Structures are given as C-alpha cells and as structure tokens.
Amino acid sequence: MNSLVPPDPQEPLVAADLKEDGDFSDMLSEQRILLPGAQMLTAFLIILPFNGGFRQIVQSEKMVFLATFVLALTSLVLLSAPAIQHRLMRPLNDRARFKRVATRQIVAGAFSLGVALILATNLVISEVFGSVVGLVTAGGIATFILSIWWLLPAYLKRMHGY
C-alpha cells in the first residue's frame, strides 16, 4: 500500500496496521503519565520566585532553581512535541520515522524531567533541612530514578526479552 494514499476505509485492517496503531496508543498513554508531572513541576517552579522567602535564598540555591526551571521547561517541550508535531504533520507519510523521532523526544523529555526532579528535591530539602540533607536526599532520589526508569527496563529487556 502506498503510504501517500490514505487507506480505503472499507479495506480490512491487517496485523501490521493494528501493531502500528498500538504503538501510537502506547506512546500516547506514556505521554499522559509523564506530561502532568512535568506540568506540575513547572507550575510549582513558576510561582516559587513570587513567594516572599525566595529572595532570601542564597545564590547557589538560585542557580539550582534556574537549572531546575530550565530542565522542567525542556521536559515539558520535549514531552509535548510529538503530539503537536503529529497534529501538524497529519497525515503521516512515514509513520515509522515519526515514531522513532517521537520516541527520542519522549526519552529526552523523561531524562530532563528526571534531572529536574532530582534538582527540585535538592532545592526543597536543602531549604527545609540544610544542604547536607538536601544533597543526600537528592542522591537517593537520583538513585531511585536511575534504578526504576533506566536500569530496570534495560535489565528486563536484556534478561527477559521484554
């Protein structure tokens, strides 16, 4: 079937078509999980400087805030990009290529979100309990994110063929 010609609505779906649509459905479901986290973190960071006590934080914490804010915005842009691109590029001429690019954007967005979560943990805990506790807690969250988001899937894929 020519990918430039839309499929005939009367033509039955074959297994490859269903798999293609399933991959898109999976991608959309994954974005529905990640996007609210990026949105909430970004919203929290947007209002933070307007709180009275923000002016009193030290310069190093302001730099952590800046990095966290930029990474949260980056994750929001990367995680929403495939949906916007899909809408603007419809109908897709090369679904496989689009999915590869979208997957890379989602993974990069998840990476940015993970680092932003680690830095946000450091920022909040340092302000409440001090910098040592903030660094230790951020290190724990970094280990947790690394283990659950990146290492566990790699292990399961390698050992069990997921």
mmCIF file of C-alpha atoms in Angstrom:
data_model
loop_
_atom_site.group_PDB
_atom_site.id
_atom_site.type_symbol
_atom_site.label_atom_id
_atom_site.label_comp_id
_atom_site.label_asym_id
_atom_site.label_seq_id
_atom_site.Cartn_x
_atom_site.Cartn_y
_atom_site.Cartn_z
ATOM 1 C CA MET A 1 0.000 0.000 0.000
ATOM 2 C CA ASN A 2 1.348 3.425 -0.931
ATOM 3 C CA SER A 3 1.892 5.458 2.266
ATOM 4 C CA LEU A 4 0.975 8.674 0.427
ATOM 5 C CA VAL A 5 -2.523 7.431 -0.320
ATOM 6 C CA PRO A 6 -4.882 7.206 2.648
ATOM 7 C CA PRO A 7 -6.156 3.692 3.298
ATOM 8 C CA ASP A 8 -9.546 2.745 1.935
ATOM 9 C CA PRO A 9 -11.995 2.828 4.868
ATOM 10 C CA GLN A 10 -13.575 -0.371 3.506
ATOM 11 C CA GLU A 11 -10.221 -2.200 3.452
ATOM 12 C CA PRO A 12 -9.810 -4.534 6.469
ATOM 13 C CA LEU A 13 -7.030 -3.834 8.967
ATOM 14 C CA VAL A 14 -4.171 -6.299 8.884
ATOM 15 C CA ALA A 15 -1.986 -7.266 11.862
ATOM 16 C CA ALA A 16 0.768 -4.791 10.887
ATOM 17 C CA ASP A 17 -1.759 -1.924 10.852
ATOM 18 C CA LEU A 18 -3.017 -2.867 14.296
ATOM 19 C CA LYS A 19 0.540 -3.055 15.637
ATOM 20 C CA GLU A 20 1.293 0.394 14.213
ATOM 21 C CA ASP A 21 -1.790 1.874 15.883
ATOM 22 C CA GLY A 22 -0.987 0.015 19.111
ATOM 23 C CA ASP A 23 2.460 1.618 19.182
ATOM 24 C CA PHE A 24 0.871 5.050 18.799
ATOM 25 C CA SER A 25 -1.639 4.257 21.536
ATOM 26 C CA ASP A 26 1.160 3.141 23.839
ATOM 27 C CA MET A 27 3.089 6.328 23.098
ATOM 28 C CA LEU A 28 0.055 8.488 23.881
ATOM 29 C CA SER A 29 -0.582 6.615 27.127
ATOM 30 C CA GLU A 30 3.029 7.113 28.191
ATOM 31 C CA GLN A 31 2.761 10.827 27.488
ATOM 32 C CA ARG A 32 -0.430 11.018 29.564
ATOM 33 C CA ILE A 33 1.634 9.758 32.506
ATOM 34 C CA LEU A 34 4.705 11.970 32.029
ATOM 35 C CA LEU A 35 3.153 15.274 30.967
ATOM 36 C CA PRO A 36 1.205 16.022 34.187
ATOM 37 C CA GLY A 37 4.377 15.548 36.246
ATOM 38 C CA ALA A 38 6.293 17.954 34.032
ATOM 39 C CA GLN A 39 3.387 20.415 34.102
ATOM 40 C CA MET A 40 3.049 20.335 37.886
ATOM 41 C CA LEU A 41 6.781 20.731 38.477
ATOM 42 C CA THR A 42 6.947 23.623 36.022
ATOM 43 C CA ALA A 43 3.913 25.296 37.614
ATOM 44 C CA PHE A 44 5.471 24.946 41.065
ATOM 45 C CA LEU A 45 8.712 26.472 39.810
ATOM 46 C CA ILE A 46 6.913 29.334 38.042
ATOM 47 C CA ILE A 47 5.248 30.514 41.271
ATOM 48 C CA LEU A 48 8.236 29.902 43.550
ATOM 49 C CA PRO A 49 10.063 33.216 42.889
ATOM 50 C CA PHE A 50 6.901 35.143 43.759
ATOM 51 C CA ASN A 51 6.887 33.785 47.314
ATOM 52 C CA GLY A 52 8.341 36.247 49.823
ATOM 53 C CA GLY A 53 11.017 33.937 51.160
ATOM 54 C CA PHE A 54 12.529 33.200 47.748
ATOM 55 C CA ARG A 55 14.537 36.434 47.820
ATOM 56 C CA GLN A 56 16.306 35.209 50.949
ATOM 57 C CA ILE A 57 17.755 32.022 49.456
ATOM 58 C CA VAL A 58 21.471 32.011 48.750
ATOM 59 C CA GLN A 59 22.907 32.471 45.253
ATOM 60 C CA SER A 60 23.825 28.791 44.872
ATOM 61 C CA GLU A 61 20.193 27.803 45.548
ATOM 62 C CA LYS A 62 19.075 30.362 42.950
ATOM 63 C CA MET A 63 21.384 28.675 40.435
ATOM 64 C CA VAL A 64 19.883 25.280 41.327
ATOM 65 C CA PHE A 65 16.447 26.840 40.828
ATOM 66 C CA LEU A 66 17.483 28.177 37.406
ATOM 67 C CA ALA A 67 18.778 24.789 36.275
ATOM 68 C CA THR A 68 15.678 23.049 37.623
ATOM 69 C CA PHE A 69 13.353 25.515 35.900
ATOM 70 C CA VAL A 70 15.139 25.230 32.536
ATOM 71 C CA LEU A 71 15.135 21.419 32.727
ATOM 72 C CA ALA A 72 11.444 21.329 33.709
ATOM 73 C CA LEU A 73 10.557 23.588 30.764
ATOM 74 C CA THR A 74 12.739 21.466 28.474
ATOM 75 C CA SER A 75 10.940 18.315 29.600
ATOM 76 C CA LEU A 76 7.567 19.947 29.037
ATOM 77 C CA VAL A 77 8.515 20.985 25.495
ATOM 78 C CA LEU A 78 10.044 17.603 24.607
ATOM 79 C CA LEU A 79 7.187 15.579 26.068
ATOM 80 C CA SER A 80 4.509 17.613 24.288
ATOM 81 C CA ALA A 81 6.397 17.874 20.984
ATOM 82 C CA PRO A 82 5.249 14.544 19.466
ATOM 83 C CA ALA A 83 1.562 15.382 19.940
ATOM 84 C CA ILE A 84 1.945 18.826 18.402
ATOM 85 C CA GLN A 85 4.129 17.542 15.561
ATOM 86 C CA HIS A 86 1.690 14.722 14.852
ATOM 87 C CA ARG A 87 -1.189 17.186 14.616
ATOM 88 C CA LEU A 88 0.745 19.498 12.270
ATOM 89 C CA MET A 89 2.135 16.726 10.053
ATOM 90 C CA ARG A 90 -1.071 14.749 9.506
ATOM 91 C CA PRO A 91 -1.388 12.620 7.508
ATOM 92 C CA LEU A 92 1.948 10.997 8.248
ATOM 93 C CA ASN A 93 3.860 9.786 5.234
ATOM 94 C CA ASP A 94 6.458 7.844 7.221
ATOM 95 C CA ARG A 95 4.922 6.525 10.448
ATOM 96 C CA ALA A 96 7.997 4.505 11.412
ATOM 97 C CA ARG A 97 10.307 7.506 11.183
ATOM 98 C CA PHE A 98 7.858 9.680 13.106
ATOM 99 C CA LYS A 99 7.679 7.096 15.906
ATOM 100 C CA ARG A 100 11.492 6.885 16.100
ATOM 101 C CA VAL A 101 11.820 10.672 16.389
ATOM 102 C CA ALA A 102 8.927 10.903 18.857
ATOM 103 C CA THR A 103 10.430 8.138 20.994
ATOM 104 C CA ARG A 104 13.744 10.005 21.150
ATOM 105 C CA GLN A 105 11.934 13.182 22.168
ATOM 106 C CA ILE A 106 9.987 11.366 24.894
ATOM 107 C CA VAL A 107 13.139 9.717 26.266
ATOM 108 C CA ALA A 108 14.995 13.060 26.228
ATOM 109 C CA GLY A 109 11.998 14.674 27.937
ATOM 110 C CA ALA A 110 11.932 11.943 30.583
ATOM 111 C CA PHE A 111 15.660 12.429 31.168
ATOM 112 C CA SER A 112 15.177 16.201 31.573
ATOM 113 C CA LEU A 113 12.247 15.589 33.903
ATOM 114 C CA GLY A 114 14.289 13.139 35.987
ATOM 115 C CA VAL A 115 17.149 15.587 36.438
ATOM 116 C CA ALA A 116 14.672 18.392 37.222
ATOM 117 C CA LEU A 117 13.035 16.200 39.889
ATOM 118 C CA ILE A 118 16.430 15.497 41.449
ATOM 119 C CA LEU A 119 17.347 19.188 41.493
ATOM 120 C CA ALA A 120 13.906 20.152 42.827
ATOM 121 C CA THR A 121 14.362 17.616 45.629
ATOM 122 C CA ASN A 122 17.713 19.176 46.464
ATOM 123 C CA LEU A 123 16.261 22.693 46.372
ATOM 124 C CA VAL A 124 13.288 21.935 48.632
ATOM 125 C CA ILE A 125 15.046 19.674 51.136
ATOM 126 C CA SER A 126 18.070 21.989 51.377
ATOM 127 C CA GLU A 127 15.808 24.898 52.207
ATOM 128 C CA VAL A 128 13.979 22.950 54.916
ATOM 129 C CA PHE A 129 16.729 20.772 56.422
ATOM 130 C CA GLY A 130 20.032 22.182 55.170
ATOM 131 C CA SER A 131 22.331 21.498 52.242
ATOM 132 C CA VAL A 132 23.800 18.207 53.507
ATOM 133 C CA VAL A 133 20.389 16.591 53.972
ATOM 134 C CA GLY A 134 19.300 18.095 50.641
ATOM 135 C CA LEU A 135 22.254 16.583 48.790
ATOM 136 C CA VAL A 136 21.816 13.180 50.448
ATOM 137 C CA THR A 137 18.084 13.125 49.684
ATOM 138 C CA ALA A 138 18.654 14.257 46.098
ATOM 139 C CA GLY A 139 21.251 11.494 45.742
ATOM 140 C CA GLY A 140 18.705 8.969 46.991
ATOM 141 C CA ILE A 141 16.090 10.221 44.539
ATOM 142 C CA ALA A 142 18.679 10.148 41.738
ATOM 143 C CA THR A 143 19.481 6.526 42.558
ATOM 144 C CA PHE A 144 15.787 5.663 42.684
ATOM 145 C CA ILE A 145 15.017 7.333 39.326
ATOM 146 C CA LEU A 146 18.094 5.799 37.699
ATOM 147 C CA SER A 147 17.158 2.357 39.001
ATOM 148 C CA ILE A 148 13.445 2.385 38.176
ATOM 149 C CA TRP A 149 13.344 4.428 34.986
ATOM 150 C CA TRP A 150 16.575 3.346 33.275
ATOM 151 C CA LEU A 151 18.324 0.313 34.801
ATOM 152 C CA LEU A 152 15.294 -1.912 35.497
ATOM 153 C CA PRO A 153 13.914 -1.644 31.943
ATOM 154 C CA ALA A 154 17.383 -2.334 30.495
ATOM 155 C CA TYR A 155 17.754 -5.365 32.754
ATOM 156 C CA LEU A 156 14.282 -6.718 31.956
ATOM 157 C CA LYS A 157 14.797 -6.246 28.235
ATOM 158 C CA ARG A 158 18.191 -7.949 28.278
ATOM 159 C CA MET A 159 17.345 -10.822 30.631
ATOM 160 C CA HIS A 160 13.706 -11.497 29.849
ATOM 161 C CA GLY A 161 13.230 -10.163 26.346
ATOM 162 C CA TYR A 162 10.652 -7.514 27.198
#
